[in-house]
Structures are given as C-alpha cells and as structure tokens.
CSV table of C-alpha atoms in Angstrom, one decimal:
chain,number,residue,atom,x,y,z
A,871,MET,CA,55.8,2.7,45.9
A,872,VAL,CA,52.8,1.9,43.8
A,873,PRO,CA,53.6,-0.1,40.7
A,874,SER,CA,52.8,1.7,37.5
A,875,GLU,CA,50.0,0.6,35.2
A,876,PRO,CA,51.1,-1.2,32.1
A,877,LEU,CA,51.1,1.1,29.1
A,878,GLY,CA,49.5,0.4,25.7
A,879,PRO,CA,46.1,-0.9,24.7
A,880,GLN,CA,44.3,-3.1,27.2
A,881,LYS,CA,43.3,-6.5,25.9
A,882,ARG,CA,39.7,-7.5,26.4
A,883,PRO,CA,39.3,-10.7,28.4
A,884,SER,CA,38.9,-13.6,26.0
A,885,SER,CA,35.3,-14.9,25.8
A,886,SER,CA,34.6,-18.5,25.9
A,887,ALA,CA,32.8,-20.2,23.0
A,888,LEU,CA,30.8,-22.0,25.5
A,889,GLU,CA,29.4,-18.8,27.0
A,890,LEU,CA,26.4,-17.0,25.5
A,891,GLY,CA,27.8,-13.5,26.2
A,892,PRO,CA,26.0,-10.3,26.8
A,893,ARG,CA,22.6,-9.9,25.0
A,894,LYS,CA,22.2,-7.1,22.6
A,895,LYS,CA,19.9,-4.3,23.8
A,896,PRO,CA,16.5,-4.7,22.0
A,897,THR,CA,15.7,-1.8,19.7
A,898,THR,CA,12.3,-0.2,20.2
A,899,GLN,CA,10.2,1.6,17.6
A,900,ASP,CA,7.8,4.4,18.5
A,901,PRO,CA,4.2,3.2,17.8
A,902,LEU,CA,3.7,6.3,15.7
A,903,VAL,CA,6.4,5.1,13.3
A,904,HIS,CA,4.6,1.8,13.1
A,905,HIS,CA,1.3,3.4,12.3
A,906,GLY,CA,3.0,5.7,9.8
A,907,ARG,CA,4.2,2.7,7.8
A,908,HIS,CA,0.7,1.4,7.4
A,909,PHE,CA,-0.7,4.9,6.7
A,910,GLY,CA,1.6,5.5,3.8
A,911,ARG,CA,0.7,2.1,2.3
A,912,SER,CA,-3.0,2.1,2.8
A,913,VAL,CA,-4.2,5.7,3.1
A,914,HIS,CA,-1.9,8.1,1.3
A,915,CYS,CA,1.6,7.5,0.0
A,916,PHE,CA,2.7,11.1,-1.0
A,917,CYS,CA,1.2,12.9,2.0
A,918,ASN,CA,3.0,15.8,3.8
A,919,ILE,CA,2.0,14.6,7.3
A,920,GLN,CA,3.0,17.9,9.0
A,921,THR,CA,0.8,20.0,6.7
A,922,LEU,CA,-2.0,17.4,7.0
A,923,VAL,CA,-2.0,17.4,10.8
A,924,THR,CA,-1.7,21.2,11.0
A,925,ASN,CA,-4.6,21.8,8.6
A,926,GLY,CA,-6.7,19.0,10.3
A,927,ILE,CA,-6.3,20.5,13.7
A,928,ALA,CA,-7.4,23.9,12.4
A,929,LEU,CA,-10.5,22.4,10.9
A,930,MET,CA,-11.3,20.7,14.2
A,931,GLY,CA,-10.6,23.8,16.2
A,932,GLU,CA,-10.8,27.4,14.9
A,933,ARG,CA,-12.7,26.3,11.8
A,934,ALA,CA,-15.0,23.8,13.5
A,935,ASP,CA,-18.1,25.9,13.0
A,936,GLU,CA,-17.4,26.5,9.3
A,937,PRO,CA,-20.0,24.7,7.1
A,938,GLU,CA,-18.5,21.8,5.1
A,939,GLU,CA,-19.8,23.2,1.9
A,940,ASN,CA,-17.5,26.2,2.4
A,941,LEU,CA,-14.5,23.9,2.0
A,942,THR,CA,-12.9,23.3,-1.3
A,943,ALA,CA,-12.9,19.8,-2.9
A,944,SER,CA,-9.2,19.6,-2.1
A,945,GLU,CA,-9.8,20.6,1.6
A,946,ARG,CA,-12.5,18.0,1.9
A,947,ARG,CA,-10.3,15.2,0.5
A,948,GLU,CA,-7.4,16.3,2.8
A,949,TYR,CA,-9.7,16.4,5.8
A,950,ALA,CA,-11.0,12.9,5.0
A,951,VAL,CA,-7.4,11.6,4.9
A,952,PHE,CA,-6.8,13.3,8.3
A,953,ARG,CA,-9.8,11.6,9.8
A,954,MET,CA,-8.6,8.3,8.6
A,955,LEU,CA,-5.2,9.0,10.3
A,956,LEU,CA,-7.1,9.7,13.6
A,957,ARG,CA,-9.0,6.4,13.3
A,958,MET,CA,-5.8,4.5,12.6
A,959,VAL,CA,-3.9,5.7,15.6
A,960,PRO,CA,-5.5,5.0,19.0
A,961,GLY,CA,-5.9,8.2,21.1
A,962,MET,CA,-4.5,10.3,18.3
A,963,GLU,CA,-7.2,13.0,18.4
A,964,ALA,CA,-7.0,13.6,22.2
A,965,ARG,CA,-3.2,13.6,22.0
A,966,LEU,CA,-3.0,16.2,19.2
A,967,MET,CA,-5.5,18.5,20.9
A,968,ALA,CA,-3.6,18.4,24.1
A,969,SER,CA,-0.1,18.9,22.5
A,970,SER,CA,2.0,22.0,22.1
A,971,GLU,CA,3.0,23.1,18.6
A,972,GLU,CA,6.4,21.5,19.0
A,973,GLU,CA,4.8,18.2,20.2
A,974,VAL,CA,2.5,18.2,17.1
A,975,ILE,CA,5.5,18.7,14.8
A,976,HIS,CA,7.3,15.8,16.6
A,977,ILE,CA,4.2,13.5,16.2
A,978,ALA,CA,3.9,14.4,12.5
A,979,ASP,CA,7.6,13.7,12.0
A,980,LEU,CA,7.4,10.2,13.5
A,981,ILE,CA,4.4,9.3,11.3
A,982,GLN,CA,6.2,10.7,8.3
A,983,LYS,CA,9.3,8.7,9.2
A,984,GLY,CA,7.2,5.5,9.2
A,985,ALA,CA,5.6,6.3,5.8
A,986,ASN,CA,8.9,7.2,4.2
A,987,GLY,CA,10.6,4.1,5.6
A,988,ALA,CA,7.9,1.7,4.4
A,989,ARG,CA,8.0,3.2,0.9
A,990,ALA,CA,11.8,2.8,0.8
A,991,ASP,CA,11.7,-0.8,2.0
A,992,ASP,CA,8.9,-1.7,-0.5
A,993,THR,CA,10.8,0.0,-3.3
A,994,LYS,CA,13.9,-2.0,-2.5
A,995,GLY,CA,12.1,-5.3,-2.1
A,996,MET,CA,10.0,-4.8,-5.3
A,997,LYS,CA,13.1,-4.1,-7.4
A,998,THR,CA,14.4,-7.7,-7.0
A,999,ALA,CA,11.1,-9.6,-6.7
A,1000,ILE,CA,9.5,-8.2,-9.9
A,1001,VAL,CA,12.2,-9.8,-12.1
A,1002,ASP,CA,10.9,-13.2,-11.0
A,1003,TRP,CA,7.3,-12.3,-11.7
A,1004,ILE,CA,7.9,-11.1,-15.2
A,1005,THR,CA,10.1,-14.0,-16.2
A,1006,PRO,CA,8.1,-16.7,-18.0
A,1007,LYS,CA,8.3,-20.0,-16.0
A,1008,GLY,CA,11.0,-22.3,-17.2
A,1009,GLN,CA,12.5,-19.6,-19.4
A,1010,GLY,CA,14.8,-16.6,-19.1
A,1011,LEU,CA,14.7,-13.0,-20.1
A,1012,HIS,CA,16.7,-11.8,-23.1
A,1013,PRO,CA,18.7,-9.9,-22.4
A,1014,HIS,CA,19.0,-10.9,-18.7
A,1015,ILE,CA,17.8,-8.4,-16.1
A,1016,PRO,CA,19.9,-8.4,-13.0
A,1017,ARG,CA,17.7,-8.4,-9.8
A,1018,ASN,CA,19.6,-5.4,-8.3
A,1019,VAL,CA,20.3,-3.3,-11.3
A,1020,LYS,CA,17.7,-1.0,-12.9
A,1021,SER,CA,19.6,0.5,-15.8
A,1022,GLY,CA,18.5,-2.0,-18.3
A,1023,ARG,CA,14.8,-1.8,-17.5
A,1024,GLY,CA,12.0,0.5,-18.7
A,1025,PHE,CA,11.6,1.0,-22.5
A,1026,HIS,CA,15.2,-0.2,-23.0
A,1027,HIS,CA,14.1,-3.8,-22.5
A,1028,GLU,CA,11.6,-5.7,-24.5
A,1029,ARG,CA,9.8,-7.3,-21.6
A,1030,THR,CA,9.6,-4.3,-19.3
A,1031,GLY,CA,8.9,-2.0,-22.2
A,1032,ALA,CA,5.9,-4.0,-23.3
A,1033,LEU,CA,4.5,-3.9,-19.8
A,1034,LEU,CA,5.0,-0.2,-19.4
A,1035,CYS,CA,3.6,0.7,-22.8
A,1036,PRO,CA,0.7,3.1,-22.3
A,1037,ALA,CA,-2.7,1.4,-22.9
A,1038,GLY,CA,-3.9,2.3,-26.3
A,1039,LEU,CA,-0.4,2.4,-27.8
A,1040,ASP,CA,0.9,-0.7,-29.8
A,1041,TRP,CA,4.3,-1.8,-28.5
A,1042,SER,CA,4.7,-4.1,-31.4
A,1043,ASN,CA,4.6,-1.1,-33.7
A,1044,SER,CA,8.4,-0.4,-34.3
A,1045,GLU,CA,7.8,3.3,-34.8
A,1046,ILE,CA,6.0,3.7,-31.5
A,1047,LYS,CA,8.5,1.5,-29.8
A,1048,ASN,CA,11.4,3.6,-31.0
A,1049,LYS,CA,9.8,6.8,-30.0
A,1050,LEU,CA,9.2,5.5,-26.5
A,1051,VAL,CA,12.8,4.3,-26.3
A,1052,ASN,CA,14.4,7.5,-27.4
A,1053,GLY,CA,12.0,9.7,-25.5
A,1054,GLN,CA,10.1,11.3,-28.4
A,1055,ILE,CA,6.9,10.1,-26.7
A,1056,GLN,CA,6.9,11.3,-23.1
A,1057,VAL,CA,4.6,9.3,-20.9
A,1058,ALA,CA,2.8,11.3,-18.3
A,1059,GLY,CA,1.7,9.8,-15.0
A,1060,ASP,CA,-1.9,9.7,-16.0
A,1061,GLN,CA,-1.2,7.6,-19.1
A,1062,TRP,CA,-1.7,4.2,-17.5
A,1063,PRO,CA,0.5,1.3,-18.6
A,1064,VAL,CA,-1.0,-1.9,-20.0
A,1065,PHE,CA,0.3,-4.0,-17.1
A,1066,LEU,CA,-2.5,-2.7,-15.0
A,1067,TYR,CA,-4.9,-4.8,-17.1
A,1068,ALA,CA,-5.7,-8.5,-16.7
A,1069,ASN,CA,-3.7,-10.5,-19.2
A,1070,TYR,CA,-2.1,-7.1,-20.1
A,1071,THR,CA,-4.9,-6.5,-22.6
A,1072,TYR,CA,-6.6,-3.2,-23.0
A,1073,ASP,CA,-10.0,-2.9,-24.8
A,1074,PRO,CA,-10.6,0.8,-25.9
A,1075,GLU,CA,-14.3,0.0,-26.3
A,1076,ASP,CA,-14.5,-1.2,-22.7
A,1077,PRO,CA,-11.6,0.5,-20.8
A,1078,TRP,CA,-12.9,-0.8,-17.4
A,1079,ASN,CA,-12.6,-4.4,-18.5
A,1080,GLY,CA,-9.8,-6.0,-16.6
A,1081,LEU,CA,-8.5,-2.7,-15.2
A,1082,LEU,CA,-6.4,-3.0,-12.0
A,1083,ARG,CA,-6.8,-6.8,-12.1
A,1084,SER,CA,-3.5,-8.0,-13.5
A,1085,GLY,CA,-1.6,-10.9,-11.9
A,1086,LEU,CA,1.4,-8.7,-11.6
A,1087,LEU,CA,-0.5,-6.3,-9.4
A,1088,VAL,CA,-1.9,-9.1,-7.2
A,1089,ALA,CA,1.7,-10.4,-6.8
A,1090,ALA,CA,2.9,-7.0,-5.8
A,1091,PHE,CA,0.1,-6.6,-3.3
A,1092,LYS,CA,0.8,-9.9,-1.6
A,1093,HIS,CA,4.5,-9.2,-1.5
A,1094,ILE,CA,3.9,-6.0,0.4
A,1095,PHE,CA,0.8,-6.6,2.5
A,1096,THR,CA,0.7,-10.4,3.3
A,1097,SER,CA,4.2,-11.8,2.8
A,1098,PRO,CA,6.7,-12.3,-0.1
A,1099,SER,CA,6.1,-16.1,0.2
A,1100,SER,CA,2.4,-15.7,-0.3
A,1101,VAL,CA,3.0,-14.7,-3.9
A,1102,ASP,CA,3.5,-18.4,-4.6
A,1103,GLN,CA,0.2,-19.3,-3.0
A,1104,GLU,CA,1.6,-21.3,-0.1
A,1105,PRO,CA,2.3,-19.1,2.8
A,1106,LYS,CA,5.7,-20.0,4.2
A,1107,ALA,CA,6.7,-16.9,6.3
A,1108,THR,CA,6.8,-17.3,10.1
A,1109,ARG,CA,6.3,-13.6,10.7
A,1110,SER,CA,3.0,-12.0,10.3
A,1111,GLY,CA,2.5,-9.9,7.2
A,1112,ASN,CA,2.0,-6.2,7.2
A,1113,ALA,CA,-1.8,-6.5,6.7
A,1114,ARG,CA,-2.2,-8.7,9.8
A,1115,LEU,CA,0.2,-6.6,11.9
A,1116,HIS,CA,-2.1,-3.7,11.3
A,1117,GLY,CA,-5.5,-5.5,11.5
A,1118,MET,CA,-6.1,-5.0,7.8
A,1119,GLN,CA,-8.9,-7.3,6.6
A,1120,SER,CA,-9.8,-5.8,3.3
A,1121,VAL,CA,-8.0,-3.7,0.6
A,1122,THR,CA,-8.3,0.0,0.4
A,1123,LYS,CA,-8.4,2.1,-2.8
A,1124,ALA,CA,-5.1,3.7,-1.7
A,1125,SER,CA,-3.4,0.3,-1.2
A,1126,ILE,CA,-4.2,-0.6,-4.8
A,1127,ALA,CA,-2.9,2.7,-6.1
A,1128,TYR,CA,0.2,2.2,-3.9
A,1129,VAL,CA,1.1,-1.3,-5.2
A,1130,ALA,CA,0.5,-0.1,-8.8
A,1131,THR,CA,2.9,2.8,-8.2
A,1132,GLN,CA,5.6,0.5,-6.7
A,1133,ALA,CA,5.3,-2.1,-9.4
A,1134,ARG,CA,5.4,0.6,-12.1
A,1135,PHE,CA,8.5,2.2,-10.6
A,1136,ALA,CA,10.2,-1.3,-10.3
A,1137,LEU,CA,9.7,-1.8,-14.0
A,1138,THR,CA,11.3,1.5,-15.0
A,1139,SER,CA,15.0,2.2,-15.2
A,1140,ALA,CA,14.8,5.1,-12.7
A,1141,GLN,CA,17.2,4.7,-9.8
A,1142,VAL,CA,15.6,6.8,-7.1
A,1143,PHE,CA,11.9,6.9,-6.1
A,1144,SER,CA,11.1,10.6,-5.9
A,1145,ARG,CA,7.7,12.4,-5.8
A,1146,THR,CA,9.3,15.2,-7.9
A,1147,ASP,CA,10.7,13.0,-10.6
A,1148,LEU,CA,9.0,14.2,-13.8
A,1149,ILE,CA,10.4,11.2,-15.8
A,1150,THR,CA,8.5,8.5,-13.9
A,1151,ASP,CA,5.9,11.0,-12.7
A,1152,SER,CA,5.1,8.7,-9.8
A,1153,GLU,CA,3.0,11.1,-7.7
A,1154,ARG,CA,0.8,12.0,-10.7
A,1155,PHE,CA,0.4,8.4,-11.5
A,1156,TYR,CA,-0.6,7.5,-7.9
A,1157,ASN,CA,-3.0,10.4,-7.6
A,1158,SER,CA,-4.7,9.8,-10.9
A,1159,ILE,CA,-5.6,6.2,-9.8
A,1160,LEU,CA,-6.7,7.3,-6.3
A,1161,GLU,CA,-8.9,10.1,-7.7
A,1162,PHE,CA,-10.4,7.8,-10.3
A,1163,LEU,CA,-11.3,5.2,-7.7
A,1164,ASP,CA,-12.8,7.9,-5.5
A,1165,ASP,CA,-15.0,9.3,-8.3
A,1166,PRO,CA,-18.6,8.8,-7.3
A,1167,GLU,CA,-19.6,8.2,-10.9
A,1168,GLU,CA,-17.4,5.1,-10.9
A,1169,LYS,CA,-18.7,3.7,-7.6
A,1170,ASP,CA,-20.5,0.6,-9.0
A,1171,GLU,CA,-17.4,-0.6,-10.9
A,1172,VAL,CA,-15.1,0.3,-8.0
A,1173,ASP,CA,-17.2,-1.6,-5.5
A,1174,GLN,CA,-17.0,-4.7,-7.8
A,1175,LEU,CA,-13.2,-4.2,-8.1
A,1176,LEU,CA,-12.8,-4.1,-4.3
A,1177,VAL,CA,-14.8,-7.3,-3.9
A,1178,TRP,CA,-12.6,-8.9,-6.5
A,1179,TRP,CA,-9.4,-7.8,-4.8
A,1180,ASN,CA,-10.5,-8.9,-1.4
A,1181,ARG,CA,-11.2,-12.4,-2.7
A,1182,GLN,CA,-7.7,-12.5,-4.3
A,1183,VAL,CA,-5.7,-11.5,-1.2
A,1184,PHE,CA,-7.9,-12.1,1.9
A,1185,PRO,CA,-9.3,-15.7,1.7
A,1186,LEU,CA,-11.5,-15.2,4.8
A,1187,TYR,CA,-13.1,-12.0,3.3
A,1188,THR,CA,-16.9,-12.1,3.0
A,1189,GLU,CA,-18.9,-9.4,1.3
A,1190,HIS,CA,-21.8,-9.9,3.7
A,1191,GLU,CA,-22.1,-11.1,7.2
A,1192,ARG,CA,-21.8,-14.9,7.0
A,1193,MET,CA,-24.8,-16.8,8.3
A,1194,PRO,CA,-24.2,-20.0,10.2
A,1195,SER,CA,-24.8,-23.2,8.3
A,1196,GLN,CA,-28.3,-24.7,8.7
A,1197,ASN,CA,-28.5,-27.5,11.3
A,1198,SER,CA,-25.1,-26.7,12.7
A,1199,ALA,CA,-24.4,-26.5,16.4
A,1200,LEU,CA,-23.9,-22.7,16.1
A,1201,ALA,CA,-27.2,-22.2,14.4
A,1202,ARG,CA,-28.9,-24.3,17.0
A,1203,ILE,CA,-27.3,-22.3,19.9
A,1204,ARG,CA,-28.5,-19.1,18.3
A,1205,GLN,CA,-32.0,-20.5,17.8
A,1206,LYS,CA,-32.2,-21.6,21.5
A,1207,ARG,CA,-30.9,-18.2,22.6
A,1208,ALA,CA,-33.6,-16.4,20.6
A,1209,GLN,CA,-36.3,-18.7,22.0
A,1210,TYR,CA,-35.1,-18.0,25.6
A,1211,ARG,CA,-35.1,-14.3,25.0
A,1212,GLU,CA,-38.6,-14.4,23.6
A,1213,SER,CA,-39.9,-16.4,26.6
A,1214,VAL,CA,-38.2,-14.0,29.1
A,1215,ALA,CA,-39.9,-11.1,27.2
A,1216,ASN,CA,-43.3,-12.8,27.4
A,1217,ILE,CA,-43.0,-13.4,31.2
A,1218,SER,CA,-42.0,-9.8,31.8
A,1219,THR,CA,-45.0,-8.5,30.0
C-alpha cells in the first residue's frame, strides 16, 4: 500500500542566508522602445507615431513621384519629422518597407510606448526636482510646496505664480494677479511665461533678449538629458545620462521646447499631463515654441540660441571643427602626413 501524500499547503524548503539564491530573470526592452524615448524628447513630443509612419510610408511609396511643392506646409513638416525618425533608428527604412501592415502598426506602437513612457517618467521626476530649483538657497518657500503634491502650485502660490505669469503682464499688480488666480484671465498655450527668460525678465522692446535662456530651463534640460546630479554642476551619477545613451552631442530645437513644456507643467497645479488639457494647453505651448524656432525668419537668432545652449549643457561642444594646437604632437603628425602625401604624389607624376 502506497502511503498517502500529506494534505495541506507544502512548505518551501528554507533558504540559507549564506546562499545567494536564484537570480532574477533580466528584463529586456525592445530597441524600438529605447529609440522612442529619445524621439519623444528630442524630435517631437506630441506625435501620433502610427499616423506619422503610415503617412511617411505613403510619401516614400505611392506618392514618391509627387513634387514636394505639391505638399502642404503641414505635410512637409510631418515628413521632415518622419525622416528624422528613420535616421534615428538603424535599419528602420528597410524594415518598414519590408513589413506587413500589421508589422508596421506594431513598430509604431513600440516607438509610441517609448515616447509616452519617457514623457511620464520626466513629468514625475520634474514634479519633485523643480521645487528645489525655485527655492532660494538657504531659504524656504512660504507657504511650503510639498515635492509630491501639485494642488498648491500654479497661480495659487506666489513663487510659481510669478514664474508662470505671461510675459508682458505684471504679477506684482494685484488686479492682474487676482484675475490670474480666479481664472478671469485665461492663459493660452502661446502666451509664454516669464520663466522662459533669463533672470525672469521680459523686455517688450527686445522680446528676443534672454528668451529660452533661463537658469530654470537649463536645470530642467540637464535633469532630463544629462543626469539629475549634473544640475548641481558636479556630475555624480554612475549611469550614463539620456543624451549619452543616445549619442546626443548637441541640443535640438525640439529638446528645448520639450524641457520648457515639462518645466511649465511642473509649475502648474494640474495633476495629469495630457495633450487635450485646455487648462495647461501643453500641446499648443510646445508647438508654438517649436514652430517659432523653425521659422526661417528667426534663423540668425535661433542659431545663436542653439550655440548658447550647447555651451551650457555639452562642455565638449565646439561650433567649428577644432584645429590642433600649434607645435603640438598632433599638429606635427598631420604636417608630416601631408608632406608624405605630397612627396608620393610628386613621384607618381
């Protein structure tokens, strides 16, 4: 007779504290999600990837012979964004052209997942970090702003209200302040806040002066693209920042618009980052900055702005190809190489 098995729950064998135990299975992320995170941050934040890819494939295929001048301005902008996506993801163009409709949808969904995930992560991180940046050193905010609570921000707080006040309006004017607080003045997304300006100072006679050069924006950019610790000048993080992970060596216009949008949302009292939120109007705000920076008539000022930004956040950035120092070993090697090539050329002729 076979003895019956004991009833009841089976106990797990006790593990020894001196044994490491089974390793957790490593989690892997699809490379398209990885690229999608950078795409949302540095190329376009509010992009519908599936529509972008579908329309882009059409322009590469059935509409390939259509003259570019036949495209609308919106279609040209969209196609330019699509081409940036293709350059960002190795082998993307060939993969898309060889994929079925279902596979194209899956590819777009993975990129969208990355973009949405990065935006959510950055929104969460910015909500807590920005409180430190707007608090004067050695002082406190009155009333106190909890790092994880947004309800007391926006125009309901003196500090965040002053930073969010639209350029051209006077926050110190009690009538204007009250109208902003109670919603009598509705702030549209294309009414840019004064915190975008250096020293939070707007000059109506020279509205380009200091625009998109505030210390708060630089802190936000470093927090997202280099590392949170780089905000305090001395890099302390052991992990590579997002810019390095994606080979980013210079800022993009979209990355500036992105950090401005994230910083603005962090200052508001809004709880959920949504493209359809008409109160914060984040999508309109983002697009208004991006379209402004893409305006050909603003090219000279924009080029100067990009150089300024690159010097702030990428210390190794150089506007032109750096020539080797005179009398250096590198300069001497290049000189000898040039002389050798010249002598070889003379012999062959």
